[in-house]
Amino acid sequence: NQSIDINAEMEEKTKELIYQQGFVSSVQAKLNNERFVSGAPEAVVAKEKAKLADGMERIRILEEDILRLKSL
């Protein structure tokens, strides 16, 4: 049944979205920590910023997917 597939996919995307939001939140907390940013090597800070950008992009895609699924 297609409706069950859509519900299952929505549930999966929602769980992934919640995970990504938590991940982004933890990276943001690290980057908002002045001691971490000033004490860590530049490459480490750059890597965290890249992780943040990647997480934000994943959240954007998941939100779009969820909206698309809701409209089906």
Tab-separated table of N, CA and C in Angstrom:
chain	number	residue	atom	x	y	z
A	1	ASN	N	0.839	-1.191	0.000
A	1	ASN	CA	0.000	0.000	0.000
A	1	ASN	C	0.878	1.247	0.000
A	2	GLN	N	0.623	2.154	-0.932
A	2	GLN	CA	1.454	3.335	-1.090
A	2	GLN	C	1.369	4.286	0.104
A	3	SER	N	0.198	4.432	0.712
A	3	SER	CA	0.051	5.357	1.842
A	3	SER	C	0.904	4.920	3.031
A	4	ILE	N	1.026	3.616	3.224
A	4	ILE	CA	1.876	3.112	4.306
A	4	ILE	C	3.335	3.454	4.015
A	5	ASP	N	3.748	3.310	2.758
A	5	ASP	CA	5.116	3.650	2.363
A	5	ASP	C	5.404	5.132	2.628
A	6	ILE	N	4.451	5.988	2.282
A	6	ILE	CA	4.627	7.427	2.500
A	6	ILE	C	4.748	7.712	3.999
A	7	ASN	N	3.888	7.099	4.810
A	7	ASN	CA	3.958	7.302	6.262
A	7	ASN	C	5.281	6.818	6.824
A	8	ALA	N	5.730	5.653	6.356
A	8	ALA	CA	6.995	5.104	6.834
A	8	ALA	C	8.154	6.013	6.429
A	9	GLU	N	8.103	6.519	5.216
A	9	GLU	CA	9.163	7.410	4.741
A	9	GLU	C	9.156	8.719	5.521
A	10	MET	N	7.957	9.244	5.791
A	10	MET	CA	7.856	10.478	6.585
A	10	MET	C	8.431	10.272	7.976
A	11	GLU	N	8.109	9.130	8.577
A	11	GLU	CA	8.610	8.829	9.913
A	11	GLU	C	10.135	8.745	9.905
A	12	GLU	N	10.677	8.074	8.907
A	12	GLU	CA	12.132	7.930	8.788
A	12	GLU	C	12.800	9.291	8.596
A	13	LYS	N	12.238	10.114	7.713
A	13	LYS	CA	12.809	11.445	7.449
A	13	LYS	C	12.698	12.327	8.690
A	14	THR	N	11.601	12.197	9.426
A	14	THR	CA	11.423	12.988	10.650
A	14	THR	C	12.462	12.592	11.698
A	15	LYS	N	12.700	11.291	11.852
A	15	LYS	CA	13.722	10.830	12.804
A	15	LYS	C	15.099	11.350	12.408
A	16	GLU	N	15.409	11.283	11.112
A	16	GLU	CA	16.690	11.781	10.612
A	16	GLU	C	16.799	13.286	10.836
A	17	LEU	N	15.694	14.005	10.619
A	17	LEU	CA	15.679	15.454	10.827
A	17	LEU	C	15.985	15.781	12.292
A	18	ILE	N	15.355	15.073	13.212
A	18	ILE	CA	15.584	15.298	14.643
A	18	ILE	C	17.053	15.026	14.988
A	19	TYR	N	17.601	13.937	14.436
A	19	TYR	CA	19.016	13.614	14.662
A	19	TYR	C	19.907	14.743	14.133
A	20	GLN	N	19.652	15.190	12.911
A	20	GLN	CA	20.481	16.236	12.300
A	20	GLN	C	20.380	17.544	13.077
A	21	GLN	N	19.187	17.859	13.577
A	21	GLN	CA	19.019	19.085	14.368
A	21	GLN	C	19.853	19.015	15.644
A	22	GLY	N	19.890	17.844	16.269
A	22	GLY	CA	20.717	17.663	17.460
A	22	GLY	C	22.194	17.772	17.135
A	23	PHE	N	22.588	17.173	16.009
A	23	PHE	CA	23.980	17.221	15.558
A	23	PHE	C	24.403	18.670	15.305
A	24	VAL	N	23.583	19.410	14.559
A	24	VAL	CA	23.879	20.811	14.248
A	24	VAL	C	23.958	21.629	15.533
A	25	SER	N	23.049	21.364	16.452
A	25	SER	CA	23.042	22.074	17.724
A	25	SER	C	24.341	21.850	18.497
A	26	SER	N	24.832	20.607	18.499
A	26	SER	CA	26.075	20.315	19.231
A	26	SER	C	27.276	20.976	18.563
A	27	VAL	N	27.294	21.003	17.225
A	27	VAL	CA	28.396	21.659	16.510
A	27	VAL	C	28.341	23.167	16.754
A	28	GLN	N	27.137	23.735	16.725
A	28	GLN	CA	26.992	25.174	16.986
A	28	GLN	C	27.474	25.520	18.399
A	29	ALA	N	27.145	24.667	19.355
A	29	ALA	CA	27.581	24.911	20.733
A	29	ALA	C	29.102	24.917	20.805
A	30	LYS	N	29.729	23.988	20.098
A	30	LYS	CA	31.192	23.924	20.077
A	30	LYS	C	31.768	25.201	19.452
A	31	LEU	N	31.184	25.633	18.336
A	31	LEU	CA	31.678	26.826	17.644
A	31	LEU	C	31.354	28.109	18.401
A	32	ASN	N	30.336	28.073	19.254
A	32	ASN	CA	30.003	29.242	20.070
A	32	ASN	C	30.855	29.311	21.336
A	33	ASN	N	31.606	28.244	21.595
A	33	ASN	CA	32.485	28.208	22.758
A	33	ASN	C	33.790	28.920	22.407
A	34	GLU	N	33.986	30.087	22.985
A	34	GLU	CA	35.154	30.918	22.667
A	34	GLU	C	36.468	30.192	22.971
A	35	ARG	N	36.483	29.425	24.053
A	35	ARG	CA	37.701	28.695	24.420
A	35	ARG	C	38.055	27.650	23.367
A	36	PHE	N	37.028	26.964	22.839
A	36	PHE	CA	37.280	25.971	21.788
A	36	PHE	C	37.815	26.653	20.536
A	37	VAL	N	37.127	27.709	20.097
A	37	VAL	CA	37.489	28.381	18.846
A	37	VAL	C	38.877	29.008	18.943
A	38	SER	N	39.184	29.636	20.074
A	38	SER	CA	40.486	30.297	20.191
A	38	SER	C	41.615	29.301	20.464
A	39	GLY	N	41.297	28.149	21.063
A	39	GLY	CA	42.330	27.192	21.422
A	39	GLY	C	42.582	26.099	20.403
A	40	ALA	N	41.586	25.825	19.573
A	40	ALA	CA	41.715	24.726	18.604
A	40	ALA	C	42.497	25.188	17.377
A	41	PRO	N	43.209	24.264	16.750
A	41	PRO	CA	43.887	24.605	15.488
A	41	PRO	C	42.871	25.062	14.449
A	42	GLU	N	43.309	25.937	13.561
A	42	GLU	CA	42.418	26.496	12.551
A	42	GLU	C	41.746	25.406	11.710
A	43	ALA	N	42.501	24.345	11.404
A	43	ALA	CA	41.962	23.248	10.588
A	43	ALA	C	40.803	22.550	11.297
A	44	VAL	N	40.899	22.421	12.616
A	44	VAL	CA	39.842	21.771	13.397
A	44	VAL	C	38.588	22.643	13.379
A	45	VAL	N	38.767	23.941	13.559
A	45	VAL	CA	37.631	24.869	13.538
A	45	VAL	C	36.990	24.854	12.144
A	46	ALA	N	37.815	24.839	11.099
A	46	ALA	CA	37.297	24.807	9.728
A	46	ALA	C	36.500	23.526	9.485
A	47	LYS	N	36.994	22.411	10.038
A	47	LYS	CA	36.299	21.131	9.879
A	47	LYS	C	34.931	21.177	10.574
A	48	GLU	N	34.886	21.781	11.761
A	48	GLU	CA	33.612	21.910	12.480
A	48	GLU	C	32.636	22.798	11.702
A	49	LYS	N	33.160	23.873	11.097
A	49	LYS	CA	32.302	24.754	10.295
A	49	LYS	C	31.768	24.008	9.081
A	50	ALA	N	32.589	23.151	8.484
A	50	ALA	CA	32.148	22.344	7.343
A	50	ALA	C	31.069	21.361	7.780
A	51	LYS	N	31.257	20.753	8.979
A	51	LYS	CA	30.243	19.830	9.509
A	51	LYS	C	28.917	20.569	9.725
A	52	LEU	N	29.023	21.792	10.229
A	52	LEU	CA	27.832	22.608	10.475
A	52	LEU	C	27.108	22.888	9.155
A	53	ALA	N	27.849	23.311	8.136
A	53	ALA	CA	27.242	23.610	6.838
A	53	ALA	C	26.599	22.362	6.245
A	54	ASP	N	27.261	21.223	6.370
A	54	ASP	CA	26.736	19.962	5.858
A	54	ASP	C	25.443	19.587	6.593
A	55	GLY	N	25.458	19.725	7.903
A	55	GLY	CA	24.270	19.419	8.703
A	55	GLY	C	23.103	20.324	8.351
A	56	MET	N	23.392	21.603	8.151
A	56	MET	CA	22.341	22.562	7.793
A	56	MET	C	21.738	22.209	6.433
A	57	GLU	N	22.592	21.802	5.497
A	57	GLU	CA	22.116	21.414	4.172
A	57	GLU	C	21.252	20.155	4.259
A	58	ARG	N	21.673	19.194	5.074
A	58	ARG	CA	20.875	17.970	5.247
A	58	ARG	C	19.512	18.295	5.836
A	59	ILE	N	19.478	19.214	6.806
A	59	ILE	CA	18.209	19.628	7.416
A	59	ILE	C	17.310	20.251	6.354
A	60	ARG	N	17.876	21.114	5.520
A	60	ARG	CA	17.096	21.779	4.467
A	60	ARG	C	16.489	20.736	3.523
A	61	ILE	N	17.292	19.767	3.102
A	61	ILE	CA	16.817	18.717	2.193
A	61	ILE	C	15.734	17.872	2.859
A	62	LEU	N	15.955	17.493	4.114
A	62	LEU	CA	14.959	16.683	4.829
A	62	LEU	C	13.645	17.437	4.986
A	63	GLU	N	13.727	18.723	5.309
A	63	GLU	CA	12.509	19.523	5.463
A	63	GLU	C	11.749	19.594	4.143
A	64	GLU	N	12.482	19.763	3.031
A	64	GLU	CA	11.843	19.780	1.713
A	64	GLU	C	11.196	18.432	1.411
A	65	ASP	N	11.910	17.351	1.714
A	65	ASP	CA	11.369	16.003	1.483
A	65	ASP	C	10.086	15.782	2.287
A	66	ILE	N	10.090	16.204	3.540
A	66	ILE	CA	8.915	16.032	4.398
A	66	ILE	C	7.730	16.842	3.851
A	67	LEU	N	7.991	18.075	3.435
A	67	LEU	CA	6.916	18.890	2.858
A	67	LEU	C	6.363	18.241	1.584
A	68	ARG	N	7.266	17.704	0.755
A	68	ARG	CA	6.854	17.038	-0.484
A	68	ARG	C	5.977	15.821	-0.151
A	69	LEU	N	6.398	15.034	0.837
A	69	LEU	CA	5.632	13.846	1.222
A	69	LEU	C	4.253	14.220	1.780
A	70	LYS	N	4.193	15.330	2.522
A	70	LYS	CA	2.910	15.773	3.090
A	70	LYS	C	1.933	16.171	1.985
A	71	SER	N	2.476	16.639	0.879
A	71	SER	CA	1.604	17.101	-0.203
A	71	SER	C	1.106	15.964	-1.096
A	72	LEU	N	1.623	14.746	-0.877
A	72	LEU	CA	1.201	13.612	-1.728
A	72	LEU	C	-0.169	13.076	-1.316
